[in-house]
Structures are given as C-alpha cells and as structure tokens.
Short mmCIF file of C-alpha atoms in Angstrom, two decimals:
data_model
loop_
_atom_site.label_atom_id
_atom_site.label_comp_id
_atom_site.label_asym_id
_atom_site.label_seq_id
_atom_site.Cartn_x
_atom_site.Cartn_y
_atom_site.Cartn_z
CA MET A 12 -0.50 28.12 -3.36
CA ILE A 13 0.69 25.39 -1.16
CA LEU A 14 -2.42 23.08 -1.74
CA ASP A 15 -1.12 22.90 -5.71
CA ARG A 16 1.71 21.20 -4.80
CA PHE A 17 -0.42 18.08 -3.69
CA ARG A 18 -2.30 18.26 -7.31
CA LEU A 19 -1.68 15.06 -9.51
CA ASP A 20 -3.50 16.63 -12.40
CA ASP A 21 -3.17 14.39 -15.63
CA LYS A 22 -0.84 12.02 -13.67
CA VAL A 23 -1.20 8.19 -14.43
CA ALA A 24 -1.09 5.99 -11.30
CA ILE A 25 -1.53 1.99 -10.65
CA VAL A 26 -2.84 0.84 -7.45
CA THR A 27 -2.73 -2.78 -6.63
CA GLY A 28 -5.18 -4.24 -4.21
CA ALA A 29 -7.49 -1.41 -5.12
CA GLY A 30 -10.80 -3.23 -4.76
CA ARG A 31 -11.67 -2.59 -1.28
CA GLY A 32 -9.64 -0.91 1.78
CA LEU A 33 -6.53 0.98 1.57
CA GLY A 34 -6.17 0.29 -2.22
CA ALA A 35 -9.54 1.79 -2.96
CA ALA A 36 -9.22 4.61 -0.79
CA THR A 37 -6.14 5.68 -2.17
CA ALA A 38 -7.07 5.30 -6.16
CA LEU A 39 -10.27 7.59 -5.32
CA ALA A 40 -7.79 10.06 -3.58
CA PHE A 41 -5.54 9.91 -6.55
CA ALA A 42 -8.65 10.64 -8.68
CA GLU A 43 -9.78 13.55 -6.69
CA ALA A 44 -6.59 14.95 -6.89
CA GLY A 45 -6.27 14.75 -10.72
CA ALA A 46 -4.95 11.64 -12.14
CA ASP A 47 -6.13 8.79 -14.30
CA VAL A 48 -5.57 5.28 -12.22
CA VAL A 49 -5.15 1.43 -13.19
CA ILE A 50 -7.03 -0.41 -10.59
CA ALA A 51 -6.27 -3.71 -10.10
CA ALA A 52 -7.72 -6.73 -7.67
CA ARG A 53 -8.90 -10.38 -7.73
CA THR A 54 -12.74 -9.31 -7.74
CA GLN A 55 -14.16 -7.78 -10.86
CA ALA A 56 -17.48 -6.28 -8.93
CA GLN A 57 -15.57 -4.45 -6.13
CA LEU A 58 -13.16 -3.06 -9.16
CA ASP A 59 -16.27 -1.96 -11.01
CA GLU A 60 -17.43 0.03 -7.98
CA VAL A 61 -14.34 1.98 -7.39
CA ALA A 62 -14.13 2.36 -11.09
CA GLU A 63 -17.44 4.30 -10.98
CA GLN A 64 -16.33 6.51 -8.06
CA ILE A 65 -13.25 7.55 -9.91
CA ALA A 66 -15.55 8.35 -13.07
CA ALA A 67 -17.71 10.72 -10.52
CA THR A 68 -14.61 12.88 -9.98
CA GLY A 69 -14.32 13.37 -13.20
CA ARG A 70 -11.28 11.02 -14.18
CA ARG A 71 -10.67 7.71 -15.97
CA ALA A 72 -10.00 4.25 -14.44
CA HIS A 73 -8.97 1.30 -16.06
CA VAL A 74 -9.80 -1.99 -14.38
CA VAL A 75 -7.72 -5.01 -14.65
CA ALA A 76 -9.08 -8.54 -12.58
CA ALA A 77 -6.16 -10.49 -12.25
CA ASP A 78 -4.76 -12.69 -9.08
CA LEU A 79 -2.12 -10.26 -8.21
CA ALA A 80 -0.51 -12.95 -5.87
CA HIS A 81 1.71 -13.95 -8.87
CA PRO A 82 4.71 -11.33 -9.54
CA GLU A 83 4.57 -12.03 -13.15
CA ALA A 84 0.69 -10.57 -13.12
CA THR A 85 1.56 -7.47 -11.44
CA ALA A 86 4.45 -7.11 -13.60
CA GLU A 87 1.88 -7.04 -16.53
CA LEU A 88 0.06 -3.69 -14.78
CA ALA A 89 3.15 -1.08 -15.98
CA ALA A 90 2.42 -1.80 -19.78
CA ILE A 91 -1.29 -2.34 -19.44
CA ALA A 92 -1.19 1.35 -18.00
CA VAL A 93 0.85 3.02 -20.90
CA GLU A 94 -1.62 1.28 -23.09
CA ALA A 95 -4.59 2.49 -21.56
CA PHE A 96 -3.07 6.13 -20.85
CA GLY A 97 0.09 6.58 -22.57
CA LYS A 98 1.98 7.09 -19.67
CA LEU A 99 2.96 5.95 -15.97
CA ASP A 100 4.00 8.31 -13.27
CA ILE A 101 2.67 6.42 -9.76
CA VAL A 102 2.98 3.00 -8.76
CA VAL A 103 1.28 2.08 -5.30
CA ASN A 104 2.15 -1.45 -4.32
CA ASN A 105 -0.54 -2.12 -1.98
CA VAL A 106 -1.47 -5.55 -2.50
CA GLY A 107 -0.14 -8.01 0.08
CA GLY A 108 -1.05 -9.83 3.45
CA THR A 109 -0.70 -13.02 5.52
CA MET A 110 -2.90 -14.73 7.82
CA PRO A 111 -1.41 -14.62 11.41
CA ALA A 112 -0.14 -18.06 12.84
CA PRO A 113 1.94 -19.47 16.12
CA LEU A 114 5.41 -19.23 15.32
CA MET A 115 5.77 -23.06 15.32
CA ASN A 116 2.61 -23.43 13.32
CA THR A 117 4.38 -21.38 10.35
CA SER A 118 6.07 -23.45 7.87
CA THR A 119 8.97 -22.19 5.71
CA LYS A 120 6.27 -22.48 2.81
CA ASP A 121 4.27 -19.89 4.80
CA LEU A 122 7.41 -17.69 4.77
CA ARG A 123 7.90 -17.94 1.32
CA ASP A 124 4.53 -17.22 0.24
CA ALA A 125 4.31 -14.20 2.15
CA PHE A 126 7.44 -13.00 0.69
CA THR A 127 6.07 -13.63 -2.46
CA PHE A 128 2.94 -12.29 -2.14
CA ASN A 129 4.34 -8.91 -0.04
CA VAL A 130 7.73 -8.24 -1.50
CA SER A 131 8.23 -10.20 -4.88
CA THR A 132 5.02 -8.69 -6.34
CA ALA A 133 6.21 -5.24 -5.16
CA HIS A 134 9.60 -5.83 -7.14
CA ALA A 135 8.14 -7.06 -10.24
CA LEU A 136 5.99 -3.91 -10.82
CA THR A 137 8.71 -1.98 -9.88
CA CYS A 138 10.95 -3.42 -12.22
CA ALA A 139 8.42 -3.18 -14.97
CA ALA A 140 7.63 0.37 -14.05
CA ALA A 141 10.75 1.75 -13.83
CA PRO A 142 11.51 1.91 -17.36
CA LEU A 143 8.10 3.19 -18.81
CA MET A 144 8.47 5.63 -16.13
CA LEU A 145 11.56 7.30 -17.41
CA GLU A 146 10.53 6.43 -21.31
CA HIS A 147 7.21 8.33 -20.91
CA SER A 148 7.52 10.70 -17.86
CA GLY A 149 11.04 11.13 -17.27
CA GLY A 150 10.50 9.98 -13.60
CA GLY A 151 8.00 9.14 -11.30
CA SER A 152 6.96 7.77 -7.70
CA ILE A 153 6.68 4.23 -6.31
CA ILE A 154 5.16 3.70 -2.88
CA ASN A 155 5.09 0.32 -1.17
CA ILE A 156 2.56 -0.36 1.60
CA THR A 157 4.38 -2.14 4.55
CA SER A 158 2.89 -2.22 8.23
CA THR A 159 3.56 -1.35 11.97
CA VAL A 160 4.36 -4.84 12.40
CA GLY A 161 7.64 -4.70 10.14
CA ARG A 162 9.14 -2.75 13.47
CA LEU A 163 7.23 -3.63 15.97
CA ALA A 164 7.43 -7.34 17.65
CA GLY A 165 3.74 -9.21 18.28
CA ARG A 166 3.29 -13.27 18.58
CA GLY A 167 1.70 -14.53 15.55
CA PHE A 168 3.40 -12.37 13.04
CA ALA A 169 6.38 -14.20 12.19
CA ALA A 170 5.47 -14.33 8.31
CA TYR A 171 3.69 -11.33 7.38
CA GLY A 172 6.28 -9.09 9.73
CA THR A 173 9.08 -10.48 8.28
CA ALA A 174 7.78 -9.67 4.86
CA LYS A 175 7.13 -6.20 5.91
CA ALA A 176 10.25 -5.51 7.15
CA ALA A 177 11.99 -6.67 4.00
CA LEU A 178 9.48 -4.65 2.02
CA ALA A 179 10.41 -1.24 4.43
CA HIS A 180 14.32 -2.15 3.68
CA TYR A 181 13.60 -2.93 -0.08
CA THR A 182 12.17 0.36 -0.41
CA ARG A 183 15.53 2.01 0.96
CA LEU A 184 17.62 -0.13 -1.47
CA SER A 185 15.65 0.42 -4.64
CA ALA A 186 15.20 3.99 -3.78
CA LEU A 187 18.96 4.54 -4.02
CA ASP A 188 19.02 2.41 -7.21
CA LEU A 189 16.14 4.55 -8.90
CA SER A 190 17.17 7.85 -7.70
CA PRO A 191 17.48 10.59 -8.32
CA ARG A 192 14.76 10.30 -11.25
CA ILE A 193 12.42 7.77 -9.79
CA ARG A 194 11.30 7.99 -5.76
CA VAL A 195 10.37 5.20 -3.81
CA ASN A 196 9.07 5.32 -0.62
CA ALA A 197 6.85 3.75 1.69
CA ILE A 198 4.09 3.75 4.13
CA ALA A 199 3.71 1.46 7.27
CA PRO A 200 0.00 1.75 8.63
CA GLY A 201 -1.18 0.74 11.95
CA SER A 202 -4.41 -0.59 12.68
CA ILE A 203 -6.86 0.62 10.06
CA LEU A 204 -10.72 -0.01 9.81
CA THR A 205 -10.80 -1.98 6.79
CA SER A 206 -12.18 -5.43 6.15
CA ALA A 207 -9.29 -6.77 7.91
CA LEU A 208 -10.59 -5.75 11.13
CA GLU A 209 -14.26 -5.58 10.54
CA ILE A 210 -14.42 -7.89 13.65
CA VAL A 211 -13.05 -5.06 15.51
CA ALA A 212 -15.26 -1.80 14.51
CA SER A 213 -18.19 -4.08 15.49
CA ASN A 214 -17.11 -5.36 19.13
CA ASP A 215 -16.42 -2.39 21.83
CA ALA A 216 -14.66 -5.26 23.93
CA LEU A 217 -12.12 -5.71 21.13
CA ARG A 218 -12.08 -1.99 19.89
CA ASP A 219 -12.07 -0.10 23.08
CA PRO A 220 -8.49 -1.67 24.51
CA MET A 221 -6.85 -0.89 20.92
CA GLU A 222 -7.85 2.36 21.04
CA LYS A 223 -6.56 2.65 24.82
CA ALA A 224 -3.54 1.39 23.49
CA THR A 225 -3.03 4.08 21.03
CA PRO A 226 -1.54 7.22 21.51
CA LEU A 227 -3.94 9.11 19.49
CA ARG A 228 -6.72 7.07 21.17
CA ARG A 229 -8.41 5.93 17.96
CA LEU A 230 -7.90 3.55 15.35
CA GLY A 231 -7.08 4.45 11.17
CA ASP A 232 -9.04 5.31 8.86
CA PRO A 233 -8.24 4.52 5.12
CA THR A 234 -8.16 8.12 4.21
CA ASP A 235 -5.68 8.57 6.50
CA ILE A 236 -2.98 6.22 4.47
CA ALA A 237 -4.66 7.55 0.97
CA ALA A 238 -3.78 11.39 2.13
CA ALA A 239 -0.24 9.91 2.93
CA ALA A 240 0.04 8.32 -0.58
CA VAL A 241 -1.12 11.55 -2.16
CA TYR A 242 1.68 13.42 -0.32
CA LEU A 243 4.44 11.14 -0.90
CA SER A 244 3.34 10.88 -4.72
CA SER A 245 2.93 14.67 -5.27
CA PRO A 246 5.28 17.78 -5.74
CA ALA A 247 4.63 18.00 -2.06
CA GLY A 248 6.86 15.17 -1.35
CA SER A 249 9.34 15.43 -3.66
CA TYR A 250 12.36 15.63 -1.70
CA LEU A 251 11.61 12.21 0.02
CA THR A 252 12.77 9.04 -1.24
CA GLY A 253 13.97 5.88 0.72
CA LYS A 254 11.45 6.98 3.51
CA VAL A 255 9.21 4.93 5.26
CA LEU A 256 6.22 7.14 6.73
CA GLU A 257 4.73 5.44 9.85
CA VAL A 258 0.99 6.16 9.88
CA ASP A 259 -0.11 4.53 12.64
CA GLY A 260 -1.59 6.71 15.65
CA GLY A 261 2.15 6.81 17.50
CA LEU A 262 2.11 3.39 18.13
CA ASN A 263 5.40 1.96 20.23
CA ALA A 264 3.75 -1.54 20.63
CA PRO A 265 1.67 -3.35 19.09
CA ASN A 266 -2.09 -2.27 20.35
CA LEU A 267 -3.78 -5.98 19.61
CA ASP A 268 -2.63 -9.15 21.59
CA LEU A 269 -3.22 -12.29 19.83
CA PRO A 270 -4.53 -15.38 22.36
CA ILE A 271 -1.23 -17.13 21.81
CA PRO A 272 -0.10 -19.07 24.89
CA ASP A 273 3.69 -19.84 26.12
CA LEU A 274 5.19 -23.02 25.09
#
C-alpha cells in the first residue's frame, strides 16, 4: 500500500521549536505516523501540552525545555534523544526567526544574531546528530525549515531573509557531504497561520489582501508544513536529498508589504 510508505513506525525524531506553531504540528504529525519524538523549546508549559497530545496517539514524547538560540543547546539534543529512546532517525531544525526591520536599522550584530539563530543552531544539531544516526540507525533524515523570504525579496527582511537563504543553500551543501546514508532537505513555508501571524488571522483588512496575493487564495495551516515533513522524513521521500520543498501557496512575490517608506 502506498500509504504505508508515509509511516514512521518506531522511528525517533527531534523537533526544535516544538512548543507551538510549525514545530508542534510537525511533532504531533510524526507521532501520528508512528514516531517517538524529542520536543524542545523554551517554554515548559507549551511543551507539556504538546507532549500530552503525542501521548494520546500512543507514542512517547521526551520534553527538553532549553534556550535553543544557543547552538550548543541544540547540539545536546542528539545525545538526549539516544539516551531517551535508544537511537535517532529524524531531525527537524525548525527553531529560528528574526523580527523584520528596515535595512538601515539592521546592525551587523542583528545580522550575526539572525545567522546564529537560524543557521548555526541547525549546523550544530546536524553535526551532533549525524554520527549517532549512523551508529544507531545506519542513516537518517534531516529537515531544515527555511522561508519563502529566503528566495523572494521584500522590504524589512534583510537579516531574516539572508539567514534563511543561507540555510537553504546549507541544506544543499550538507546533503552532499552526508549522502548517501543521511538525507538533508528543507521546507520553505509561505505565510502560515501560526502565532506569528495572529494579528493577520483576526484582521480581515490584513488577511484579505494576503489571500488575494496568494495563487491558492488562502494562507497556510501548520499541518501543511507537517505533512511535508512527514513526506520528506518517510520512505515516501527516500529519493530526495538536497532539495527545498516550497510549501507557500504558489507565491512568486511576497504577499505582505511592510510599511517601510523609501529613503
């Protein structure tokens, strides 16, 4: 059965930034597909809620409350997964983000911090996870969460967009170094209705133009990203590595204009 190729039975996954939004949806989807999951984020209460949802599927969750803005903290998750569940098969580098700001208000420190949070954390966990994947499972799948603004130009995203573009190309480069036993792919979400777009979800004056500017005429749901992650990490996606899957409703231009005036 073709649907069996999307199963993750008895796999072990790490999902960073899993307390809410894309990370929480992905962790729950992995559990529904048969995996045990290490979920990590800063807020214990959010993680506990996600862990309860995972337990309701019959799978196990191991909660790690940590500040994942520091690469050394993300690197520790690989050994934690093996200690908790005996192996490691899947890593989702979802933690990241940077507030938008005009270019002239973006300092070199802002750029460096964006790179650290979005790229260095992923690199740290990837390098820590790869040897353990090989040792305990013989291979694995790594998924990096980039963004549509890593390929589309919009005002206000110099730091965030540059970092996400770097993460996309890091995906291609690391996929070559880790092939053939470890696959590395990325997902580039468009406008997804998470807490980051909470103001949009409740304001038709903001939401309607964004939907009209999206070819599929809707904003994304976290489960759209979670489904892509299941595909990339399962046997169904076993012939993909070094690829960026654009889950963005068909965007070829930004669907949200920030009110940043000309100089």
